[in-house]
Coordinates of C-alpha atoms and ligand atoms in Angstrom, one line a residue:
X412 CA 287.3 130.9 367.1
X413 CA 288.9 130.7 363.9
X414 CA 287.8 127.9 361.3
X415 CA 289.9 127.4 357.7
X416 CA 289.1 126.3 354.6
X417 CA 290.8 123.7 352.5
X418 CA 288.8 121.8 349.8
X419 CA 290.4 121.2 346.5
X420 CA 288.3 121.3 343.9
X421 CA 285.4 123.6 345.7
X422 CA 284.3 126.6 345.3
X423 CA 285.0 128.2 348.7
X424 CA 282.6 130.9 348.7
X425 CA 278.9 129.1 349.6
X426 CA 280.9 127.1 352.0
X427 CA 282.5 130.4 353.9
X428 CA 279.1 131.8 354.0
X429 CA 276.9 128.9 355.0
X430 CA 279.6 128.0 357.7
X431 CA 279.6 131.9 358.9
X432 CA 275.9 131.8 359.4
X433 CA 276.0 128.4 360.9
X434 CA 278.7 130.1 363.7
X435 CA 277.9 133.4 364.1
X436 CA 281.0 134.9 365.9
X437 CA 283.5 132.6 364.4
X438 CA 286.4 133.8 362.0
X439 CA 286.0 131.4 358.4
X440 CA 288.3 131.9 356.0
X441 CA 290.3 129.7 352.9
X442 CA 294.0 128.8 354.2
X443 CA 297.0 130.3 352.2
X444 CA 300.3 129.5 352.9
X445 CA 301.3 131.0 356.2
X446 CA 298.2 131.9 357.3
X447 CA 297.8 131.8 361.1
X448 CA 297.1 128.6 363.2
X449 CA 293.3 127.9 362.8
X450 CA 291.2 126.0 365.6
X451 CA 289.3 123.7 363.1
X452 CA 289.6 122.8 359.4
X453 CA 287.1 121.9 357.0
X454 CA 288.9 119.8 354.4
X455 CA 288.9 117.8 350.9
X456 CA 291.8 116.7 349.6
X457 CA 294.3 119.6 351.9
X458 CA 298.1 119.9 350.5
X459 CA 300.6 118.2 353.2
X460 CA 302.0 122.1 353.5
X461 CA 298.5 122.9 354.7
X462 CA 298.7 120.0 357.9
X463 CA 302.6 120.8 358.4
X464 CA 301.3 124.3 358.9
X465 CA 298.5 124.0 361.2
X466 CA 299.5 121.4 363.8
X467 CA 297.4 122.8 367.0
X468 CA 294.0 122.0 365.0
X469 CA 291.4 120.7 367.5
X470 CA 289.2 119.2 364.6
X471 CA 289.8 118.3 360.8
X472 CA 286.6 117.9 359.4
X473 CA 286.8 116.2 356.3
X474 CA 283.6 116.8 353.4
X475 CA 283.4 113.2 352.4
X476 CA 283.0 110.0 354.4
X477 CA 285.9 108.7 352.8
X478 CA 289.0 109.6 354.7
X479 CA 291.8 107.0 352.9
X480 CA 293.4 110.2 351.1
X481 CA 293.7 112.5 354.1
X482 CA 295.1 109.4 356.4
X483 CA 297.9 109.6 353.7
X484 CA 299.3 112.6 354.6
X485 CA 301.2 113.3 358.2
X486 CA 298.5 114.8 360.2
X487 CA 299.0 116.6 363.3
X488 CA 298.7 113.9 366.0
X489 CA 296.8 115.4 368.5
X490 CA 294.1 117.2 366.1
X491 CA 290.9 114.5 365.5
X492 CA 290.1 113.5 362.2
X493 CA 285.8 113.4 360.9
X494 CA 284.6 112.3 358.5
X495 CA 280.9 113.0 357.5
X496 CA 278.6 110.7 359.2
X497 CA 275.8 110.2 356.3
X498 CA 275.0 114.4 356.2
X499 CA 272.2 113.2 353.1
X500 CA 275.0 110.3 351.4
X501 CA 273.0 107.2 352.6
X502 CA 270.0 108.1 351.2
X503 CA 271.3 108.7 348.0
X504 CA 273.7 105.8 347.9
X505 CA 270.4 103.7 348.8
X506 CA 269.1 104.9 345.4
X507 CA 272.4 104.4 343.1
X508 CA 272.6 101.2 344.3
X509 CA 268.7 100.0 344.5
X510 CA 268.9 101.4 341.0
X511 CA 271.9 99.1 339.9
X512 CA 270.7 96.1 341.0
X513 CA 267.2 96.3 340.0
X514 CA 268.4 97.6 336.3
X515 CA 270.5 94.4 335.9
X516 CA 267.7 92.1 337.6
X517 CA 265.3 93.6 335.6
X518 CA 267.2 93.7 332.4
X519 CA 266.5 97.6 332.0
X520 CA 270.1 97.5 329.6
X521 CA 268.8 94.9 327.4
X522 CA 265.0 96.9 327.0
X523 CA 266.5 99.8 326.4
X524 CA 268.9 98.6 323.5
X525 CA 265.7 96.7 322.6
X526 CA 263.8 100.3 322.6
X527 CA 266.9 101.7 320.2
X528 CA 266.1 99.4 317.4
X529 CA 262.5 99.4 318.1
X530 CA 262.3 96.0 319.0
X531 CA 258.9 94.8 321.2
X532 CA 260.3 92.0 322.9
X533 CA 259.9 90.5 326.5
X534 CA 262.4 88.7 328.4
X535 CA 261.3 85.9 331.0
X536 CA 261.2 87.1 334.5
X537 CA 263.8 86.3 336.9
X538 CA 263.3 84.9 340.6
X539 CA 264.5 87.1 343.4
X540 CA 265.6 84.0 345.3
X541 CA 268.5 83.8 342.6
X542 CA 270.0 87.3 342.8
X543 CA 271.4 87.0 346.3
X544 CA 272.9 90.7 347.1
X545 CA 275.6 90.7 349.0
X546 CA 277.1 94.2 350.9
X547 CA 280.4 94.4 351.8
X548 CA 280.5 97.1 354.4
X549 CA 277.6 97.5 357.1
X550 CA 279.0 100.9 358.4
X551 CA 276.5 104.2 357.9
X552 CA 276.2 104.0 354.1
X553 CA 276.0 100.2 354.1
X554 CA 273.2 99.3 356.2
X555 CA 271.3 102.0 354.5
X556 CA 271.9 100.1 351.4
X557 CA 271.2 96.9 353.3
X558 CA 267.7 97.5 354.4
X559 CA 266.7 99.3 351.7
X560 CA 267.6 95.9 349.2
X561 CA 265.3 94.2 351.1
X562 CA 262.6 96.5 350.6
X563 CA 262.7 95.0 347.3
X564 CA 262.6 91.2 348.9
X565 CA 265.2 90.4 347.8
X566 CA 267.7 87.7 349.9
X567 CA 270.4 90.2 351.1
X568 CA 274.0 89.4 352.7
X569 CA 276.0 91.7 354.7
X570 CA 279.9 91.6 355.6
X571 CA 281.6 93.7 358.2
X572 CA 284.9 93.5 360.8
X573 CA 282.6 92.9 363.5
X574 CA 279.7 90.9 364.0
X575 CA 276.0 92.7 363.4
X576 CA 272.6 92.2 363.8
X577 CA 270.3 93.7 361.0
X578 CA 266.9 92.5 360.7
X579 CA 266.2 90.6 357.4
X580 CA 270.0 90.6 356.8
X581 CA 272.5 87.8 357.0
X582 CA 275.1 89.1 358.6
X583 CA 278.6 87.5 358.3
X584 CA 282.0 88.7 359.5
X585 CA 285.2 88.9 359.5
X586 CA 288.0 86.9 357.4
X587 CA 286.6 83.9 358.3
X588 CA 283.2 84.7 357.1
X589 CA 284.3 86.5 354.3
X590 CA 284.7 83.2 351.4
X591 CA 281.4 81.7 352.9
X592 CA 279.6 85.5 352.0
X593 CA 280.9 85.5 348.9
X594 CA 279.4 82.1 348.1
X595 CA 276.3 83.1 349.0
X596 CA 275.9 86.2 346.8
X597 CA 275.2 86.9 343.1
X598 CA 274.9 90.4 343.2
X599 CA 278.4 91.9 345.4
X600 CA 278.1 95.7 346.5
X601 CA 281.5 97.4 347.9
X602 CA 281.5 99.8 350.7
X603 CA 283.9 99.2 352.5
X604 CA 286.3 102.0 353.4
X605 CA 289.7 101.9 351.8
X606 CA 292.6 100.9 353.9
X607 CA 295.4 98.9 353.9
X608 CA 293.0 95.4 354.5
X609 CA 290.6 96.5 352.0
X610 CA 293.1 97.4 349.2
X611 CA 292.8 95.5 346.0
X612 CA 289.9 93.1 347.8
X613 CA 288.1 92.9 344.5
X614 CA 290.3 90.5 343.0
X615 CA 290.3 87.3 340.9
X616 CA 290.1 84.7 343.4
X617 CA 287.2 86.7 345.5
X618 CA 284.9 87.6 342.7
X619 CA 285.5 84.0 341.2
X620 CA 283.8 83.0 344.7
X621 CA 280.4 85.1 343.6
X622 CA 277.7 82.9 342.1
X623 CA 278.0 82.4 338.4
X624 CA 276.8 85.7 336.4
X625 CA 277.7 87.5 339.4
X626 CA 277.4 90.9 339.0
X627 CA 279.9 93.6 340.9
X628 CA 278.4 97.2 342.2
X629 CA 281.6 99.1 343.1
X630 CA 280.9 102.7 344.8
X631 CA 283.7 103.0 347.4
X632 CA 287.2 103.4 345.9
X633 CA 288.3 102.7 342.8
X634 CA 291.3 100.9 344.7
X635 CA 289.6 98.1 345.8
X636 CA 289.4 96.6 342.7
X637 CA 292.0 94.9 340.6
X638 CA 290.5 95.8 337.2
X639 CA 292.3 93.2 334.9
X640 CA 290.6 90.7 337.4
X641 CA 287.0 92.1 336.6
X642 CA 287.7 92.3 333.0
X643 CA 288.8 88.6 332.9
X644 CA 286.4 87.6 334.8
X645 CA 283.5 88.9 332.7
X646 CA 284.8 88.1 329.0
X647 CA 285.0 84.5 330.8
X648 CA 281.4 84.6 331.3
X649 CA 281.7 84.0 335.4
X650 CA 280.5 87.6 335.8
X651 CA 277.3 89.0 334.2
X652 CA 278.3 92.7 334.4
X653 CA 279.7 95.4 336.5
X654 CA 278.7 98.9 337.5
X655 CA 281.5 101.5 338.8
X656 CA 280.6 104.6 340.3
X657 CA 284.6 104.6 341.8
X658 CA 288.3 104.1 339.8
X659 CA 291.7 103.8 340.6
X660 CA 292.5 107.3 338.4
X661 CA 289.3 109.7 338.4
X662 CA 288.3 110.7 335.9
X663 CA 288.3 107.5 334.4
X664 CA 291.3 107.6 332.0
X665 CA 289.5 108.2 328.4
X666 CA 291.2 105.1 326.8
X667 CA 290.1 102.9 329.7
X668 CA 288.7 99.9 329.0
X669 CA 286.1 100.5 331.4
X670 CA 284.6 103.5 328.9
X671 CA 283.2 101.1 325.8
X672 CA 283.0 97.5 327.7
X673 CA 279.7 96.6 326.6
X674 CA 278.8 94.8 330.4
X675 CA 280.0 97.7 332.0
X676 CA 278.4 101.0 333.3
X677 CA 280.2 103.8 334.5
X678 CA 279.5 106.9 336.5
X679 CA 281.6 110.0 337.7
X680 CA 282.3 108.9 341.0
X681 CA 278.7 110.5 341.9
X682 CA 276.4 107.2 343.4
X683 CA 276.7 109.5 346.8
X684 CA 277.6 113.2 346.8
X685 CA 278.4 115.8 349.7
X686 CA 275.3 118.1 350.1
X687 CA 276.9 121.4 351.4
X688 CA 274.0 122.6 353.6
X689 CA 273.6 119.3 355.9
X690 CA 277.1 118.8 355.9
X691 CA 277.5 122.8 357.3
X692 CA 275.4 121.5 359.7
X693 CA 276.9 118.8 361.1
X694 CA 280.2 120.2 361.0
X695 CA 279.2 123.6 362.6
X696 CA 277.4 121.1 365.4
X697 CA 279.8 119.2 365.7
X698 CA 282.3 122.1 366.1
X699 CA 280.6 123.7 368.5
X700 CA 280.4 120.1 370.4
X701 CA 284.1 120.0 370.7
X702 CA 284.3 123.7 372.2
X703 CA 281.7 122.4 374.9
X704 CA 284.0 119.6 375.7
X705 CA 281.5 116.8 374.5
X706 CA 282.3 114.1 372.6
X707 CA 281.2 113.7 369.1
X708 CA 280.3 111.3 366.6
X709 CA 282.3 110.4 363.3
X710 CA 285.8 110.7 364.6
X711 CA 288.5 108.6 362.5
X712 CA 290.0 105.9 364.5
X713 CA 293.3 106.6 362.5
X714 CA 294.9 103.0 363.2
X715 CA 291.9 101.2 361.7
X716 CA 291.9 103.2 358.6
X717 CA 288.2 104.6 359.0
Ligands
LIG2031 P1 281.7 103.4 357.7 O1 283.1 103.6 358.3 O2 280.5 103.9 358.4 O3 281.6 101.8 357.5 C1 282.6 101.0 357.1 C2 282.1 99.5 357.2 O4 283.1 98.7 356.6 C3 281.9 99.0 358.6 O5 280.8 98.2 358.7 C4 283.2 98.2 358.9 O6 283.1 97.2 359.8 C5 283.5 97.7 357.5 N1 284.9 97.3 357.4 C6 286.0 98.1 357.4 N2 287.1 97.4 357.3 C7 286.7 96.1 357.1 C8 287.4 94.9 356.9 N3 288.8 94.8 356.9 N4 286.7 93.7 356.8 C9 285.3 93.8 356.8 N5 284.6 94.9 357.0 C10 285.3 96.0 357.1 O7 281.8 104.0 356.2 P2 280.6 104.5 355.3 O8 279.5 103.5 355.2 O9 280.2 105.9 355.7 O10 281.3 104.7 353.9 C11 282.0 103.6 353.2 C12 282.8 104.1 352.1 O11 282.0 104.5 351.0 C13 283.7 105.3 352.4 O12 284.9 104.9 353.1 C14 284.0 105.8 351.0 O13 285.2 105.3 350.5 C15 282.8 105.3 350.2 N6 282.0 106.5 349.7 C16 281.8 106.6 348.4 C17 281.0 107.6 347.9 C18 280.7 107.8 346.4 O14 280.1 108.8 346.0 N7 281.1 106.8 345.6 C19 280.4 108.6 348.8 C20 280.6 108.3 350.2 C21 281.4 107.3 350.6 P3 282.7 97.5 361.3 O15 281.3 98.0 361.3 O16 282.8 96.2 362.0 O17 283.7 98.6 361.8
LIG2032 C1 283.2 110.4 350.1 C2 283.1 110.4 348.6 O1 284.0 109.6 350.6 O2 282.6 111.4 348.1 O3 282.4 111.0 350.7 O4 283.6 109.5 348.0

């Protein structure tokens, strides 16, 4: 069995070796142009040269849960597309976003630029029942989020294409559930894939349905957001704040707006990263899966988008 390696922006070795040891027997090497047809891929980002040149793949194995940039490309149409299925990213995007939320609840900004000009001053503490979070998105990374809000008590909404059932969570769905879950959140978290229904979804008329002093956590793609719209929308005074883990260019152009708004916070596109060792080892499981003839979990349903 022969597996390639096509990851911009990774360094291959660690990957070659831990993906070796986790298929003893099996040929891993990085792809180069004309190098022979592989029988899986593990990707990031691959060069449309790279699919164009290996159309028998049995599996494309892509190191982020994210697939909107590889369903760009023309992909071989029998090959299945899969994506990482959590592999350590929910427990992590649990954190970013508990942390979010709970910093802007809790006014951790305004203590610390308190704490700068040594100021001992105490804000009056804010109910729970008014910071309604809402999460857009109750796939693997989004019901993580989900449950653990309401560790913290406080009233969370969720918003997916089909109907769930989430305990403690008010589950809407749909486009026709989509204005009255807005209305019913303060705090809006996206993760939602990117696709063509998803695109721009951020936008005037949906964060202007938020609560007033809304506040927007956006750590899927940087494409679902119309960023005029936010910036509008918070010199207004509608929405309290943003925090943006994701951007339409990455990195963040350096004359962005984004960069020095004082209601914004920005991270590099980091709220959930790939961990190399337990995404080896789903892909090597789910490789050697595929070579029993079982089906496996995580495959890209390509006319959905995700
Ligand atoms: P999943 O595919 O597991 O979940 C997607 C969820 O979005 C599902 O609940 C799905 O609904 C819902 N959804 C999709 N389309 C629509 C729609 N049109 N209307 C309403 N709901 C919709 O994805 P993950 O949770 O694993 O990841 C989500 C995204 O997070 C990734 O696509 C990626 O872009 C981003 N991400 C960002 C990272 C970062 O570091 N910033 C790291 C990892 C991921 P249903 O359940 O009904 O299908
Ligand atoms: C992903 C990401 O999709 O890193 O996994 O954004």
């Amino acid at each position: 069995m022969h597996i390639t390696f096509c990851c911009a922006d990774t360094r291959p070795e660690p990957w070659l070796e831990g993906l070796r040891t986790a298929l003893p027997g099996a040929t891993v090497s990085t792809w180069s142009p004309g190098a022979p047809q592989a029988d899986h891929a593990v990707v990031w980002s691959p060069p449309q040269q790279f699919l164009d040149e290996q159309p028998g793949l049995k599996g494309l194995f892509n190191i982020g849960a994210g697939v909107d940039a590889l369903l760009k490309l023309k992909l071989p149409p029998g090959t299945k597309v899969v994506r990482l299925d959590d592999a350590g990213m929910s427990v992590q995007m649990a954190e970013y976003v508990c942390h979010a939320v709970i910093r802007h609840f809790r006014e951790f900004d305004g203590y610390e630029a308190d704490m700068a000009e040594g100021r001992w001053s105490f804000r009056k503490p804010r109910l729970r029942a008014e910071f309604p979070v809402g999460v857009m998105g109750l796939g693997v990374l989004g019901e993580r989020v989900a449950r653990a809000l309401r560790q913290f008590e406080f009233p969370v909404h969720g918003w997916s294409r089909s109907p769930k059932t989430i305990e403690g969570v008010q589950c809407h769905a749909g486009a026709g559930g989509f204005d009255a879950f807005l209305g019913a959140c303060r705090v809006l978290v996206n993760l939602l894939p990117l696709t063509p229904d998803t695109q721009n979804i951020l936008n005037r008329r949906t964060l202007s349905c938020l609560q007033p002093g809304g506040y927007l956590i956006n750590v899927a793609r940087g494409a679902h957001l119309v960023d005029e719209d936010l910036l509008t929308l918070i010199d207004s005074g509608h929405l309290a704040g943003a925090a943006l883990d994701v951007f339409r260019v990455e990195p963040l152009p350096s004359d962005h707006a984004f960069w020095t708004h004082p209601k914004i916070t920005v991270t590099p596109h980091t709220s959930a990263r790939t961990l190399r060792e337990e995404s080896i080892a789903q892909i090597a499981g789910k490789i050697r899966s595929i070579e029993r003839g079982e089906s496996i979990a995580g495959v890209v349903d390509r006319e959905r988008g995700y």
